[in-house]
Coordinates of N, CA and C in Angstrom, one line a residue:
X46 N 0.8 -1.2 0.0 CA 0.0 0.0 0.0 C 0.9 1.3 0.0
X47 N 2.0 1.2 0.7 CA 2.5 2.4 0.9 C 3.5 2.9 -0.3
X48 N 3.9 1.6 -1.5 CA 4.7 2.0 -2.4 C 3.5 2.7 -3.8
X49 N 2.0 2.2 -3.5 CA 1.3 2.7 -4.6 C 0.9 3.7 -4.3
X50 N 0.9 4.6 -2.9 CA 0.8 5.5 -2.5 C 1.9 6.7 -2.6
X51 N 3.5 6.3 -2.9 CA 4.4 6.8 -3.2 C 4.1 7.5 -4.4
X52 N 3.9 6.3 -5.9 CA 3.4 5.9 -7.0 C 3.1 7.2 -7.5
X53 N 1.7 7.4 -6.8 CA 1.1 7.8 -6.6 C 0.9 9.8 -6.7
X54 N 1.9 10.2 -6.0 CA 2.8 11.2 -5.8 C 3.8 11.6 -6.6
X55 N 4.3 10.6 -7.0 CA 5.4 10.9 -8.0 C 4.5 11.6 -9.4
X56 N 3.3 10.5 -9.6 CA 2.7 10.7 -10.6 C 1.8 12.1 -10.8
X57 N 1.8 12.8 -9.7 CA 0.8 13.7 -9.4 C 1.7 14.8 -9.9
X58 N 3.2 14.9 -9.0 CA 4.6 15.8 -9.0 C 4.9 15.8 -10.9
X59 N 5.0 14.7 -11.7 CA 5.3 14.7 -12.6 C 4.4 15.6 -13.7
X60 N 3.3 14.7 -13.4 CA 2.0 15.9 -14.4 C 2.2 17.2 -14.2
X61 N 2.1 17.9 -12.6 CA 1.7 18.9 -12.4 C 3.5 19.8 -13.0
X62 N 4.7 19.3 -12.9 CA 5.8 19.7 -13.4 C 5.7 19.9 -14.7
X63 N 4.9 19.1 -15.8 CA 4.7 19.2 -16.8 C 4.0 19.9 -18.0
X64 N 2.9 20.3 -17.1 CA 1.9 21.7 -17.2 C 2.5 22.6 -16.8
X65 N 3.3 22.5 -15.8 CA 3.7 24.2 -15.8 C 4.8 24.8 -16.4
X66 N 6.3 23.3 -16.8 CA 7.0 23.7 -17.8 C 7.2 23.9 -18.6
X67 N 6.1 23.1 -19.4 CA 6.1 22.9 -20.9 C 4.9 23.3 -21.7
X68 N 5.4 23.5 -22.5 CA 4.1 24.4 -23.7 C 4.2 23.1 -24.9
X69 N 3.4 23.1 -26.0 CA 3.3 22.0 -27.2 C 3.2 23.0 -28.4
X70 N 3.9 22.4 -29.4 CA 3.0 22.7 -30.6 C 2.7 21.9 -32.0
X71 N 1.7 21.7 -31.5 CA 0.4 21.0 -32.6 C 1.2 20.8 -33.9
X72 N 1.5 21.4 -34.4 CA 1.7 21.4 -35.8 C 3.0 20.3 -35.7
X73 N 4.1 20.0 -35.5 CA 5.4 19.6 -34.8 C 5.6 19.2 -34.2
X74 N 4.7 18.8 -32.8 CA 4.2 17.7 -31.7 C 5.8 17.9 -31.0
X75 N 6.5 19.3 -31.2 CA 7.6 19.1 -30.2 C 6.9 20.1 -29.0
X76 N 8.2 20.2 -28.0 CA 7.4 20.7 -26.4 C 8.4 21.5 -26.6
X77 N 7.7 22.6 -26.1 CA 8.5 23.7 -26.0 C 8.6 24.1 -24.1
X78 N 9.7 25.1 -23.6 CA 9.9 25.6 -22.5 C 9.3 26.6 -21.9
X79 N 7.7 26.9 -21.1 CA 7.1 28.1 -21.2 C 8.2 29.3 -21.1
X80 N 9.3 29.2 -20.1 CA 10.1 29.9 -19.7 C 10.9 31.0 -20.5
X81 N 11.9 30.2 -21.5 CA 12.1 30.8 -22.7 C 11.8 30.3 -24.2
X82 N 10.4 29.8 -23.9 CA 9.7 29.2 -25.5 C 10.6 28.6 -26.2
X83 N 12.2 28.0 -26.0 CA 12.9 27.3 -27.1 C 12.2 25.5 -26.6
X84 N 12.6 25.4 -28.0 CA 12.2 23.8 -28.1 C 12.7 23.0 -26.8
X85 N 12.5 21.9 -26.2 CA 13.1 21.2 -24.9 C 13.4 19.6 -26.2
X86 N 12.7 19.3 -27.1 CA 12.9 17.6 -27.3 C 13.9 17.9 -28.0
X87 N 14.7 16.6 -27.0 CA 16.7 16.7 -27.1 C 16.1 15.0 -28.6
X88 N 16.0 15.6 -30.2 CA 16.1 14.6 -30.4 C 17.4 14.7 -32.0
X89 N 17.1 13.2 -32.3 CA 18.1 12.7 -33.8 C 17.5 12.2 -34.4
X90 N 18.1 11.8 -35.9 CA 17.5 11.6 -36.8 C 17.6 9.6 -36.5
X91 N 16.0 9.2 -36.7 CA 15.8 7.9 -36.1 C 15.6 8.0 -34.6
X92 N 15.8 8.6 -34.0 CA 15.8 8.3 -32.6 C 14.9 9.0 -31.7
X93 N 14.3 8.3 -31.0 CA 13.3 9.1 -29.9 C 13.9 10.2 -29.4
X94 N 12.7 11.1 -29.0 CA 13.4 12.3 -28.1 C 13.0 12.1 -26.3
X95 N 13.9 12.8 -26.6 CA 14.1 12.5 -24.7 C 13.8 14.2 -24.1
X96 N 13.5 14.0 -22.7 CA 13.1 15.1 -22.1 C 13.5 15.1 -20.6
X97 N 13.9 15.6 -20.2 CA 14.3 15.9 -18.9 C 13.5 16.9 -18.0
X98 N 13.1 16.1 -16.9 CA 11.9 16.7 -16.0 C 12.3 16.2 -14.7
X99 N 12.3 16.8 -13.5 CA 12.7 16.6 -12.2 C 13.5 15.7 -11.9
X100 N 14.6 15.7 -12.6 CA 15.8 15.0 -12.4 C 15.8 13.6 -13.2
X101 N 15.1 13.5 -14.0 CA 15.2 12.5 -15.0 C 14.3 12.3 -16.3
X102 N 15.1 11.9 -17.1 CA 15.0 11.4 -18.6 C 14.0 10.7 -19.0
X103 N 12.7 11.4 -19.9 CA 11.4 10.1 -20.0 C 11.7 10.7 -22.0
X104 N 11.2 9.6 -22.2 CA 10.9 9.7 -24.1 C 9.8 10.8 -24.0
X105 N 9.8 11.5 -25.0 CA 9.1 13.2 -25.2 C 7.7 12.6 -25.2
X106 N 7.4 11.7 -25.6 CA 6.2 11.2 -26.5 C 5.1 10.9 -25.1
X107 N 6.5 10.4 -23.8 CA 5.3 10.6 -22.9 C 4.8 12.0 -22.1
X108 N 5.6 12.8 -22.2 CA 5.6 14.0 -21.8 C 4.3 14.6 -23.0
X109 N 4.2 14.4 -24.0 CA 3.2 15.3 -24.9 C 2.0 14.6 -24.2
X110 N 2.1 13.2 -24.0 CA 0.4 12.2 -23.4 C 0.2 13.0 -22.3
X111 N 1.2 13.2 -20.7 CA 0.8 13.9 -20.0 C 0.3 15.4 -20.5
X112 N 1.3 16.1 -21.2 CA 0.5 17.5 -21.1 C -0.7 17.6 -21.5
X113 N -1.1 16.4 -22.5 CA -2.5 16.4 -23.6 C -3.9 16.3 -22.2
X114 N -3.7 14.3 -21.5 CA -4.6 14.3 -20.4 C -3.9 14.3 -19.6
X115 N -3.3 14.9 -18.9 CA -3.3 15.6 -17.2 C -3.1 14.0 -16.6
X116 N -2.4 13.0 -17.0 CA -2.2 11.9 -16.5 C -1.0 11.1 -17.2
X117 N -0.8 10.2 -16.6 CA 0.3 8.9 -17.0 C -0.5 8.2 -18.4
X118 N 0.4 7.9 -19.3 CA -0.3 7.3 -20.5 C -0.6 6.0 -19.0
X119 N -1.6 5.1 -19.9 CA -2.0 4.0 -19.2 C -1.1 2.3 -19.2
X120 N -0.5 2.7 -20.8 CA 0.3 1.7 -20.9 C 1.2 2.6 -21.9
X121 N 2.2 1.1 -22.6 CA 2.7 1.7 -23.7 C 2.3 2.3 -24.8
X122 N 3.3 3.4 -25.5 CA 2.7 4.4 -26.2 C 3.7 3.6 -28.0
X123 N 2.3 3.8 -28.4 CA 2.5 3.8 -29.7 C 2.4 4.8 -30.6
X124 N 3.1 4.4 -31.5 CA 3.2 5.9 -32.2 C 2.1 5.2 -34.1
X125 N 1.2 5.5 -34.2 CA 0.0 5.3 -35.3 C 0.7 5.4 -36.5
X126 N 1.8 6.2 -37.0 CA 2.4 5.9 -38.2 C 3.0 5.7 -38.5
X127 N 4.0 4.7 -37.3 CA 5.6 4.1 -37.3 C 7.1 4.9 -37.0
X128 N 6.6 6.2 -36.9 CA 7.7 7.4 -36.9 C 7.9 7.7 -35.6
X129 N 8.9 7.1 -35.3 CA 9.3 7.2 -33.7 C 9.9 8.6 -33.1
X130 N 10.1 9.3 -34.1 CA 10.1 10.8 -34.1 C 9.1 11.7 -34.1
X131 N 7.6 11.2 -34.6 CA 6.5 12.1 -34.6 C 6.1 11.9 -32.9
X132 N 5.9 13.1 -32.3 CA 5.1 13.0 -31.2 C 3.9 13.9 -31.0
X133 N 3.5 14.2 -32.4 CA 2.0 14.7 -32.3 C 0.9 13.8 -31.8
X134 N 0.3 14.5 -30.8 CA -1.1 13.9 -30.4 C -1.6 12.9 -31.0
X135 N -2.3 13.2 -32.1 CA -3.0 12.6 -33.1 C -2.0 11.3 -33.3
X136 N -0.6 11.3 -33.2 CA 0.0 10.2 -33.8 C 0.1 9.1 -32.7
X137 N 0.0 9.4 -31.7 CA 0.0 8.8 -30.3 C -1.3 7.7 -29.9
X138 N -0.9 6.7 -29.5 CA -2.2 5.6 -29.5 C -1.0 5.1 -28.3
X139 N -2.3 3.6 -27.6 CA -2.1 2.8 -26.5 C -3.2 2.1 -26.6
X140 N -2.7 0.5 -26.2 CA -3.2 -0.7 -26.6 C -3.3 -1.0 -24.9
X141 N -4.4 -0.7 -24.2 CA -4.2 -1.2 -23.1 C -4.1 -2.7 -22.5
X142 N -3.5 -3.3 -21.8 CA -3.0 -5.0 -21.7 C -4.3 -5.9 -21.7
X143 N -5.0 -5.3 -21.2 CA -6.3 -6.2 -21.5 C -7.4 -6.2 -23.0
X144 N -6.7 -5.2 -23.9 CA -6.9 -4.8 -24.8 C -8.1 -4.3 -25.0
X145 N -9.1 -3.7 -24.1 CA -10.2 -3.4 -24.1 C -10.1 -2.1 -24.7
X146 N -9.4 -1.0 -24.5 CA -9.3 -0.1 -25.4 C -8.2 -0.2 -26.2
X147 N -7.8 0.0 -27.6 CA -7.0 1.0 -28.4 C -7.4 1.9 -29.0
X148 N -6.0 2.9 -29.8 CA -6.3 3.7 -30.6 C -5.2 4.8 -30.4
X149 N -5.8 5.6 -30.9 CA -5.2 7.0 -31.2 C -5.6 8.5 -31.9
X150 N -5.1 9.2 -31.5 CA -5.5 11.2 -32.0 C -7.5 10.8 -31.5
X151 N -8.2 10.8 -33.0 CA -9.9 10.8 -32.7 C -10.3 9.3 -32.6
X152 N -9.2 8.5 -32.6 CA -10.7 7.1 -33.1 C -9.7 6.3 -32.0
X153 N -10.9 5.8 -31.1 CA -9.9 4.9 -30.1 C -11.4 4.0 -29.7
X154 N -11.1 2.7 -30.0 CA -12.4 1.5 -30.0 C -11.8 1.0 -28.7
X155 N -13.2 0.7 -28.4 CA -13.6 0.3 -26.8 C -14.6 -1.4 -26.9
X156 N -13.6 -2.5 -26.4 CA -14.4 -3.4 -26.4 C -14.4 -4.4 -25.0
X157 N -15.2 -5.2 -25.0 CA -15.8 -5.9 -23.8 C -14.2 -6.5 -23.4
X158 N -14.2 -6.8 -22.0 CA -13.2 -7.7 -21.4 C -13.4 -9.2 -22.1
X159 N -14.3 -9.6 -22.4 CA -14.6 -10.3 -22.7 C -14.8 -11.0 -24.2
X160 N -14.2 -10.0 -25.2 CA -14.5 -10.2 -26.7 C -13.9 -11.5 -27.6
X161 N -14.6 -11.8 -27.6 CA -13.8 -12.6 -28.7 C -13.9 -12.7 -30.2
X162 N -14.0 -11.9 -30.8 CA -13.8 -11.7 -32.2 C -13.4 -10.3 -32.6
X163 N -12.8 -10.0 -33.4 CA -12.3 -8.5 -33.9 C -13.7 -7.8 -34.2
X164 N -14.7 -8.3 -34.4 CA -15.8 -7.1 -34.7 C -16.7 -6.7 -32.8
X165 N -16.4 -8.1 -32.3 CA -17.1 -7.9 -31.2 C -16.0 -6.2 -30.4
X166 N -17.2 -5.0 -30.4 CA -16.8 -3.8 -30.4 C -18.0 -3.0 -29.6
X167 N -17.3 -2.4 -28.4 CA -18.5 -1.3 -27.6 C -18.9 -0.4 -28.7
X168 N -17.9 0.0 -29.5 CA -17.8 1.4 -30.1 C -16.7 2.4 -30.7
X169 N -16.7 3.0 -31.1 CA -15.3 4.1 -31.8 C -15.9 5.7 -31.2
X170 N -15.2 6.2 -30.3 CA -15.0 6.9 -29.6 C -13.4 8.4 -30.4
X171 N -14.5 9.3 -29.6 CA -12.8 10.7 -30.7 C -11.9 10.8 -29.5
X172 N -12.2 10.1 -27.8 CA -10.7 10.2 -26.8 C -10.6 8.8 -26.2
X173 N -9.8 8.8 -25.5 CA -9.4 7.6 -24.6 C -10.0 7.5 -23.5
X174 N -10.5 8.4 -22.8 CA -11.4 8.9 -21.8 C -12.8 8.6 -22.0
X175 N -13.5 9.0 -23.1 CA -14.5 7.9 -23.7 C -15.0 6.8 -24.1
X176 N -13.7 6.4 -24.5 CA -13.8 4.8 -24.4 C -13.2 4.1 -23.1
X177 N -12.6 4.7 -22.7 CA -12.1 3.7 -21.4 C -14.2 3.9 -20.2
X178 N -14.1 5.1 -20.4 CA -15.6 4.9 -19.7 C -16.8 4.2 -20.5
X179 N -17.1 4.1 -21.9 CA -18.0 2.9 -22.3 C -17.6 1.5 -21.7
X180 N -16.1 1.2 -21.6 CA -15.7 -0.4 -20.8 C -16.1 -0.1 -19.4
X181 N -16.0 1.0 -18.9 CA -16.6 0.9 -17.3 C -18.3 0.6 -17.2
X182 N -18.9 1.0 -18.7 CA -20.1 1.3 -18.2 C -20.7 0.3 -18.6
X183 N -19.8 -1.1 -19.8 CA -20.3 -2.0 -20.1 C -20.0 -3.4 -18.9
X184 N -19.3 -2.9 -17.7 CA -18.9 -3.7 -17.2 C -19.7 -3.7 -16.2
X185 N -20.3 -2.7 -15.7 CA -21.8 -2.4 -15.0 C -22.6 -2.6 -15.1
X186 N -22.9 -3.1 -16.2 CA -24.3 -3.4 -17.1 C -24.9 -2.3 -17.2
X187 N -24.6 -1.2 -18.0 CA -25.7 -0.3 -17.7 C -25.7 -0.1 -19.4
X188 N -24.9 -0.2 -20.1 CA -25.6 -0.7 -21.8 C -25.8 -1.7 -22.2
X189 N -26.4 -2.4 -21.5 CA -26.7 -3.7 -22.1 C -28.8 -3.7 -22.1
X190 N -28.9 -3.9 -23.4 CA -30.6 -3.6 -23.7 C -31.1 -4.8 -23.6

């Protein structure tokens, strides 16, 4: 209990570090410094960018998820069109381990814990926030007619 409670804090310290240092821009999906607006993603040609935030090194790509929802991506981050250099929003998806949601930018499908076939599908949803809540709500029974 007391290390998810740590977890916990760190995760709160990191978001909230993240909003207040960093600025985005959409068009270029790099992060900029509110401070003095130059670019922060230390990147190369092929190679992920990295970002430095309260004394350590995360891939840019998670820093853009946090600044986008005010949270920890949920799992691993994929990137939608193979380019491990794009870190625009839109390019950004996660396959959560139970695979009840994926997706990425507008279209992220939401299906039963329980599916078993590729069409068996809650829905296509434009956030991750909306589809992660149709699996809450299908788990409740509360869309089921």
């Amino acid at each position: 209990m007391r290390a998810s409670g740590k977890r916990a804090t760190l995760s709160s310290l990191l978001v909230g570090q993240v909003l207040q240092q960093f600025g985005y821009i959409p068009r270029t999906g790099m992060l900029i410094n509110r401070v003095g607006g130059y670019e922060v993603t230390m990147r190369r040609k092929g190679k992920r960018g990295r970002v430095g935030v309260l004394g350590k090194v995360y891939d840019s790509s998670k820093i853009v998820w946090i600044w986008h929802h005010k949270a920890l991506p949920p799992a691993r981050l994929l990137r939608v069109n193979g380019d491990v250099t794009d870190d625009r929003i839109e390019n950004l998806g996660v396959r959560l381990p139970d695979k009840t949601v994926e997706g990425g930018g507008n279209r992220w499908i939401a299906r039963a814990p329980t599916f078993t076939r590729r069409g068996d599908i809650l829905g296509v949803f434009k956030s991750f926030e909306k589809a992660c809540a149709a699996v809450d709500r299908h788990q409740r029974g509360e869309d089921l007619v």
